[in-house]
Amino acid sequence: MREDNKIVFTGPVGAGKTTAISVLSDTPIISTDAQASDMTLNRKGHTTVAMDYGILKLDAQTKIHLYGTPGQERFDFMWDILTTGGLGLVLMLDNTRPNPKKDLHFFLHAFKDYIVNVPVVIGISKTDVQNRPGPADYANMLPEVTADLKMLNPIPPILKLMAVKRRTSKTWSWPCFIPLIRELETSYECRAGCNAY
């Protein structure tokens, strides 16, 4: 793995992207939250309008830059900017939203050019409030949702996440990152080996 790596978090408003980055980051995060002024007010008072940013240090030399996208489609111009040079995508889905399958479809298709080359991990948030659909349900949705997509990992890991804001509790997110980091290492080593020939 390179010394500097970049992972992008995306998903609908309120899925927990800012919380995930703040819990994982070893440095104070940079956040561009602003007061919500549209239908977002129904879900939360503040929302990300440009990006969230933090750094996760794996060891003394290796760090992962964590970027969170705005969840609102009107800020989609930031999505291409933030994914440039990224090595993976964490798609966070809010299980309390009315149609998680629609969110899954929307975000995978919105990032279709990115996920051709990078692995995806799907994290399901707020399962303590709404337990269904569960990981198996999302896995069953994938063939239909991704039928017209080319993905580096067409069967991505799907994990329940319990987001907590306490910095001392990093453990909720590590299960999500273990498969992603393994896929990143394999993908990066393959690309480096292929480029060497």
PDB file of C-alpha atoms in Angstrom:
ATOM      1  CA  MET A   1       0.000   0.000   0.000  1.00  0.00           C
ATOM      2  CA  ARG A   2       1.198   3.533  -0.713  1.00  0.00           C
ATOM      3  CA  GLU A   3       2.131   5.850   2.132  1.00  0.00           C
ATOM      4  CA  ASP A   4      -0.756   8.197   1.302  1.00  0.00           C
ATOM      5  CA  ASN A   5      -4.118   6.689   0.435  1.00  0.00           C
ATOM      6  CA  LYS A   6      -7.561   8.174  -0.055  1.00  0.00           C
ATOM      7  CA  ILE A   7     -10.941   6.651   0.742  1.00  0.00           C
ATOM      8  CA  VAL A   8     -14.205   8.402  -0.065  1.00  0.00           C
ATOM      9  CA  PHE A   9     -17.359   8.110   2.031  1.00  0.00           C
ATOM     10  CA  THR A  10     -20.664   8.770   0.314  1.00  0.00           C
ATOM     11  CA  GLY A  11     -24.353   8.205   0.869  1.00  0.00           C
ATOM     12  CA  PRO A  12     -27.567  10.104   1.532  1.00  0.00           C
ATOM     13  CA  VAL A  13     -27.944  12.956   3.994  1.00  0.00           C
ATOM     14  CA  GLY A  14     -27.845  11.704   7.572  1.00  0.00           C
ATOM     15  CA  ALA A  15     -26.268   8.306   6.835  1.00  0.00           C
ATOM     16  CA  GLY A  16     -23.361   9.020   9.200  1.00  0.00           C
ATOM     17  CA  LYS A  17     -20.511  10.037   6.904  1.00  0.00           C
ATOM     18  CA  THR A  18     -19.348  12.945   9.084  1.00  0.00           C
ATOM     19  CA  THR A  19     -19.655  10.826  12.229  1.00  0.00           C
ATOM     20  CA  ALA A  20     -17.688   7.958  10.663  1.00  0.00           C
ATOM     21  CA  ILE A  21     -14.856  10.249   9.628  1.00  0.00           C
ATOM     22  CA  SER A  22     -14.786  12.012  13.001  1.00  0.00           C
ATOM     23  CA  VAL A  23     -14.609   8.676  14.839  1.00  0.00           C
ATOM     24  CA  LEU A  24     -11.916   7.226  12.556  1.00  0.00           C
ATOM     25  CA  SER A  25      -9.724  10.289  12.149  1.00  0.00           C
ATOM     26  CA  ASP A  26      -6.553  10.592  14.202  1.00  0.00           C
ATOM     27  CA  THR A  27      -6.642  14.359  13.648  1.00  0.00           C
ATOM     28  CA  PRO A  28      -9.455  16.869  14.180  1.00  0.00           C
ATOM     29  CA  ILE A  29     -11.652  16.733  11.087  1.00  0.00           C
ATOM     30  CA  ILE A  30     -12.315  19.537   8.677  1.00  0.00           C
ATOM     31  CA  SER A  31     -16.042  19.777   8.126  1.00  0.00           C
ATOM     32  CA  THR A  32     -18.127  22.093   5.978  1.00  0.00           C
ATOM     33  CA  ASP A  33     -21.430  21.715   7.771  1.00  0.00           C
ATOM     34  CA  ALA A  34     -23.984  24.447   7.211  1.00  0.00           C
ATOM     35  CA  GLN A  35     -27.496  24.954   8.480  1.00  0.00           C
ATOM     36  CA  ALA A  36     -29.932  22.952   6.391  1.00  0.00           C
ATOM     37  CA  SER A  37     -32.312  25.088   4.368  1.00  0.00           C
ATOM     38  CA  ASP A  38     -34.343  22.608   2.357  1.00  0.00           C
ATOM     39  CA  MET A  39     -36.013  19.218   2.827  1.00  0.00           C
ATOM     40  CA  THR A  40     -32.862  18.149   4.682  1.00  0.00           C
ATOM     41  CA  LEU A  41     -34.330  19.944   7.701  1.00  0.00           C
ATOM     42  CA  ASN A  42     -36.692  16.977   8.051  1.00  0.00           C
ATOM     43  CA  ARG A  43     -33.692  14.730   8.806  1.00  0.00           C
ATOM     44  CA  LYS A  44     -31.154  17.012  10.536  1.00  0.00           C
ATOM     45  CA  GLY A  45     -30.384  20.641  11.322  1.00  0.00           C
ATOM     46  CA  HIS A  46     -26.937  20.841   9.693  1.00  0.00           C
ATOM     47  CA  THR A  47     -25.545  19.143   6.622  1.00  0.00           C
ATOM     48  CA  THR A  48     -22.242  18.845   4.737  1.00  0.00           C
ATOM     49  CA  VAL A  49     -22.088  21.229   1.787  1.00  0.00           C
ATOM     50  CA  ALA A  50     -18.587  20.596   0.392  1.00  0.00           C
ATOM     51  CA  MET A  51     -16.730  17.812   2.202  1.00  0.00           C
ATOM     52  CA  ASP A  52     -15.510  16.310   5.431  1.00  0.00           C
ATOM     53  CA  TYR A  53     -11.838  15.444   5.805  1.00  0.00           C
ATOM     54  CA  GLY A  54      -9.791  13.471   8.302  1.00  0.00           C
ATOM     55  CA  ILE A  55      -6.671  11.320   8.478  1.00  0.00           C
ATOM     56  CA  LEU A  56      -6.433   7.744   9.738  1.00  0.00           C
ATOM     57  CA  LYS A  57      -2.857   6.668  10.552  1.00  0.00           C
ATOM     58  CA  LEU A  58      -2.329   2.942  10.033  1.00  0.00           C
ATOM     59  CA  ASP A  59       1.302   3.106  11.137  1.00  0.00           C
ATOM     60  CA  ALA A  60       4.183   5.616  11.244  1.00  0.00           C
ATOM     61  CA  GLN A  61       4.421   5.785   7.434  1.00  0.00           C
ATOM     62  CA  THR A  62       0.979   4.838   6.168  1.00  0.00           C
ATOM     63  CA  LYS A  63      -2.051   7.062   6.404  1.00  0.00           C
ATOM     64  CA  ILE A  64      -5.475   7.103   4.830  1.00  0.00           C
ATOM     65  CA  HIS A  65      -7.072  10.405   3.909  1.00  0.00           C
ATOM     66  CA  LEU A  66     -10.793  10.182   4.615  1.00  0.00           C
ATOM     67  CA  TYR A  67     -13.092  12.321   2.476  1.00  0.00           C
ATOM     68  CA  GLY A  68     -16.839  12.576   2.968  1.00  0.00           C
ATOM     69  CA  THR A  69     -19.054  13.794   0.159  1.00  0.00           C
ATOM     70  CA  PRO A  70     -22.127  15.958   0.591  1.00  0.00           C
ATOM     71  CA  GLY A  71     -25.208  13.720   0.534  1.00  0.00           C
ATOM     72  CA  GLN A  72     -27.414  16.084  -1.435  1.00  0.00           C
ATOM     73  CA  GLU A  73     -27.510  15.672  -5.207  1.00  0.00           C
ATOM     74  CA  ARG A  74     -27.281  19.430  -5.750  1.00  0.00           C
ATOM     75  CA  PHE A  75     -23.675  19.222  -4.503  1.00  0.00           C
ATOM     76  CA  ASP A  76     -22.781  16.371  -6.868  1.00  0.00           C
ATOM     77  CA  PHE A  77     -20.129  18.498  -8.589  1.00  0.00           C
ATOM     78  CA  MET A  78     -18.018  17.809  -5.474  1.00  0.00           C
ATOM     79  CA  TRP A  79     -18.287  14.052  -5.962  1.00  0.00           C
ATOM     80  CA  ASP A  80     -15.979  13.961  -9.006  1.00  0.00           C
ATOM     81  CA  ILE A  81     -13.547  16.318  -7.316  1.00  0.00           C
ATOM     82  CA  LEU A  82     -13.355  14.219  -4.154  1.00  0.00           C
ATOM     83  CA  THR A  83     -13.036  10.846  -5.886  1.00  0.00           C
ATOM     84  CA  THR A  84     -10.040  11.882  -8.006  1.00  0.00           C
ATOM     85  CA  GLY A  85      -7.115   9.704  -6.922  1.00  0.00           C
ATOM     86  CA  GLY A  86      -9.207   7.693  -4.475  1.00  0.00           C
ATOM     87  CA  LEU A  87      -8.574   4.031  -3.777  1.00  0.00           C
ATOM     88  CA  GLY A  88     -11.934   2.980  -2.403  1.00  0.00           C
ATOM     89  CA  LEU A  89     -15.540   3.935  -1.712  1.00  0.00           C
ATOM     90  CA  VAL A  90     -17.523   3.449   1.479  1.00  0.00           C
ATOM     91  CA  LEU A  91     -21.220   3.733   0.630  1.00  0.00           C
ATOM     92  CA  MET A  92     -23.143   4.445   3.805  1.00  0.00           C
ATOM     93  CA  LEU A  93     -26.865   3.766   3.762  1.00  0.00           C
ATOM     94  CA  ASP A  94     -29.313   5.039   6.386  1.00  0.00           C
ATOM     95  CA  ASN A  95     -31.645   2.171   7.251  1.00  0.00           C
ATOM     96  CA  THR A  96     -34.323   4.585   8.532  1.00  0.00           C
ATOM     97  CA  ARG A  97     -34.848   6.189   5.123  1.00  0.00           C
ATOM     98  CA  PRO A  98     -38.051   5.256   3.264  1.00  0.00           C
ATOM     99  CA  ASN A  99     -36.374   3.417   0.370  1.00  0.00           C
ATOM    100  CA  PRO A 100     -32.829   2.143   1.027  1.00  0.00           C
ATOM    101  CA  LYS A 101     -32.878   0.148  -2.242  1.00  0.00           C
ATOM    102  CA  LYS A 102     -33.444   3.388  -4.160  1.00  0.00           C
ATOM    103  CA  ASP A 103     -30.525   4.992  -2.274  1.00  0.00           C
ATOM    104  CA  LEU A 104     -28.316   1.980  -3.061  1.00  0.00           C
ATOM    105  CA  HIS A 105     -29.219   2.246  -6.742  1.00  0.00           C
ATOM    106  CA  PHE A 106     -28.800   6.010  -6.873  1.00  0.00           C
ATOM    107  CA  PHE A 107     -25.357   6.185  -5.254  1.00  0.00           C
ATOM    108  CA  LEU A 108     -23.852   3.180  -7.040  1.00  0.00           C
ATOM    109  CA  HIS A 109     -24.972   4.672 -10.354  1.00  0.00           C
ATOM    110  CA  ALA A 110     -23.824   8.174  -9.398  1.00  0.00           C
ATOM    111  CA  PHE A 111     -20.323   6.759  -8.762  1.00  0.00           C
ATOM    112  CA  LYS A 112     -20.369   4.256 -11.647  1.00  0.00           C
ATOM    113  CA  ASP A 113     -17.241   5.663 -13.316  1.00  0.00           C
ATOM    114  CA  TYR A 114     -15.343   5.522 -10.014  1.00  0.00           C
ATOM    115  CA  ILE A 115     -16.327   2.022  -8.867  1.00  0.00           C
ATOM    116  CA  VAL A 116     -15.134   0.454 -12.109  1.00  0.00           C
ATOM    117  CA  ASN A 117     -11.595   0.917 -10.770  1.00  0.00           C
ATOM    118  CA  VAL A 118     -11.919   0.876  -6.976  1.00  0.00           C
ATOM    119  CA  PRO A 119     -13.481  -1.464  -4.426  1.00  0.00           C
ATOM    120  CA  VAL A 120     -16.687  -0.623  -2.598  1.00  0.00           C
ATOM    121  CA  VAL A 121     -17.788  -1.414   0.942  1.00  0.00           C
ATOM    122  CA  ILE A 122     -21.402  -0.856   1.962  1.00  0.00           C
ATOM    123  CA  GLY A 123     -22.042   0.223   5.523  1.00  0.00           C
ATOM    124  CA  ILE A 124     -25.587   0.181   6.897  1.00  0.00           C
ATOM    125  CA  SER A 125     -26.202   2.759   9.613  1.00  0.00           C
ATOM    126  CA  LYS A 126     -29.023   3.178  12.141  1.00  0.00           C
ATOM    127  CA  THR A 127     -29.718  -0.532  12.292  1.00  0.00           C
ATOM    128  CA  ASP A 128     -30.336  -0.071  16.010  1.00  0.00           C
ATOM    129  CA  VAL A 129     -33.399   2.014  15.045  1.00  0.00           C
ATOM    130  CA  GLN A 130     -34.489   0.026  11.961  1.00  0.00           C
ATOM    131  CA  ASN A 131     -33.032  -3.482  11.667  1.00  0.00           C
ATOM    132  CA  ARG A 132     -34.396  -4.258   8.176  1.00  0.00           C
ATOM    133  CA  PRO A 133     -33.200  -4.438   5.505  1.00  0.00           C
ATOM    134  CA  GLY A 134     -30.176  -6.293   6.823  1.00  0.00           C
ATOM    135  CA  PRO A 135     -26.907  -7.194   5.064  1.00  0.00           C
ATOM    136  CA  ALA A 136     -28.435 -10.279   3.423  1.00  0.00           C
ATOM    137  CA  ASP A 137     -31.351  -8.188   2.115  1.00  0.00           C
ATOM    138  CA  TYR A 138     -28.942  -5.673   0.576  1.00  0.00           C
ATOM    139  CA  ALA A 139     -26.925  -8.531  -0.941  1.00  0.00           C
ATOM    140  CA  ASN A 140     -30.124  -9.825  -2.539  1.00  0.00           C
ATOM    141  CA  MET A 141     -30.832  -6.353  -3.969  1.00  0.00           C
ATOM    142  CA  LEU A 142     -27.396  -6.025  -5.591  1.00  0.00           C
ATOM    143  CA  PRO A 143     -27.884  -8.185  -8.731  1.00  0.00           C
ATOM    144  CA  GLU A 144     -30.874  -6.098  -9.815  1.00  0.00           C
ATOM    145  CA  VAL A 145     -29.384  -2.763  -8.749  1.00  0.00           C
ATOM    146  CA  THR A 146     -25.998  -3.406 -10.395  1.00  0.00           C
ATOM    147  CA  ALA A 147     -27.142  -5.296 -13.511  1.00  0.00           C
ATOM    148  CA  ASP A 148     -26.023  -2.449 -15.781  1.00  0.00           C
ATOM    149  CA  LEU A 149     -22.873  -1.544 -13.820  1.00  0.00           C
ATOM    150  CA  LYS A 150     -19.280  -2.675 -14.051  1.00  0.00           C
ATOM    151  CA  MET A 151     -17.779  -2.819 -10.576  1.00  0.00           C
ATOM    152  CA  LEU A 152     -14.280  -3.804  -9.485  1.00  0.00           C
ATOM    153  CA  ASN A 153     -15.891  -5.884  -6.721  1.00  0.00           C
ATOM    154  CA  PRO A 154     -19.440  -6.753  -7.856  1.00  0.00           C
ATOM    155  CA  ILE A 155     -20.159  -8.450  -4.511  1.00  0.00           C
ATOM    156  CA  PRO A 156     -18.946  -5.843  -2.010  1.00  0.00           C
ATOM    157  CA  PRO A 157     -18.770  -6.427   1.727  1.00  0.00           C
ATOM    158  CA  ILE A 158     -21.995  -5.247   3.416  1.00  0.00           C
ATOM    159  CA  LEU A 159     -21.776  -4.506   7.129  1.00  0.00           C
ATOM    160  CA  LYS A 160     -23.928  -3.049   9.871  1.00  0.00           C
ATOM    161  CA  LEU A 161     -22.403   0.021  11.496  1.00  0.00           C
ATOM    162  CA  MET A 162     -23.156   1.488  14.886  1.00  0.00           C
ATOM    163  CA  ALA A 163     -21.947   5.074  14.719  1.00  0.00           C
ATOM    164  CA  VAL A 164     -20.920   6.686  17.964  1.00  0.00           C
ATOM    165  CA  LYS A 165     -19.445  10.143  18.285  1.00  0.00           C
ATOM    166  CA  ARG A 166     -16.959   9.319  21.041  1.00  0.00           C
ATOM    167  CA  ARG A 167     -13.423   9.456  19.624  1.00  0.00           C
ATOM    168  CA  THR A 168     -12.330   6.705  22.016  1.00  0.00           C
ATOM    169  CA  SER A 169     -14.645   4.214  20.316  1.00  0.00           C
ATOM    170  CA  LYS A 170     -13.067   3.517  16.950  1.00  0.00           C
ATOM    171  CA  THR A 171     -14.153  -0.094  17.034  1.00  0.00           C
ATOM    172  CA  TRP A 172     -17.515   0.336  15.300  1.00  0.00           C
ATOM    173  CA  SER A 173     -15.872   1.184  11.983  1.00  0.00           C
ATOM    174  CA  TRP A 174     -12.929  -1.165  11.913  1.00  0.00           C
ATOM    175  CA  PRO A 175     -15.008  -4.125  10.665  1.00  0.00           C
ATOM    176  CA  CYS A 176     -15.930  -1.951   7.666  1.00  0.00           C
ATOM    177  CA  PHE A 177     -12.333  -1.023   6.977  1.00  0.00           C
ATOM    178  CA  ILE A 178     -10.706  -4.441   7.296  1.00  0.00           C
ATOM    179  CA  PRO A 179     -12.215  -5.823   4.045  1.00  0.00           C
ATOM    180  CA  LEU A 180     -11.802  -2.476   2.289  1.00  0.00           C
ATOM    181  CA  ILE A 181      -8.129  -2.175   3.218  1.00  0.00           C
ATOM    182  CA  ARG A 182      -7.495  -5.784   2.153  1.00  0.00           C
ATOM    183  CA  GLU A 183      -9.165  -5.129  -1.190  1.00  0.00           C
ATOM    184  CA  LEU A 184      -7.208  -1.886  -1.593  1.00  0.00           C
ATOM    185  CA  GLU A 185      -3.914  -3.661  -0.937  1.00  0.00           C
ATOM    186  CA  THR A 186      -4.719  -6.414  -3.434  1.00  0.00           C
ATOM    187  CA  SER A 187      -5.982  -3.960  -6.027  1.00  0.00           C
ATOM    188  CA  TYR A 188      -2.999  -1.623  -5.607  1.00  0.00           C
ATOM    189  CA  GLU A 189      -0.452  -4.460  -5.732  1.00  0.00           C
ATOM    190  CA  CYS A 190      -2.078  -5.817  -8.889  1.00  0.00           C
ATOM    191  CA  ARG A 191      -2.037  -2.418 -10.579  1.00  0.00           C
ATOM    192  CA  ALA A 192       1.573  -1.801  -9.513  1.00  0.00           C
ATOM    193  CA  GLY A 193       2.581  -5.253 -10.819  1.00  0.00           C
ATOM    194  CA  CYS A 194       0.678  -4.768 -14.063  1.00  0.00           C
ATOM    195  CA  ASN A 195       2.263  -1.357 -14.600  1.00  0.00           C
ATOM    196  CA  ALA A 196       5.716  -2.827 -14.095  1.00  0.00           C
ATOM    197  CA  TYR A 197       5.427  -4.974 -17.251  1.00  0.00           C
TER     198      TYR A 197
END
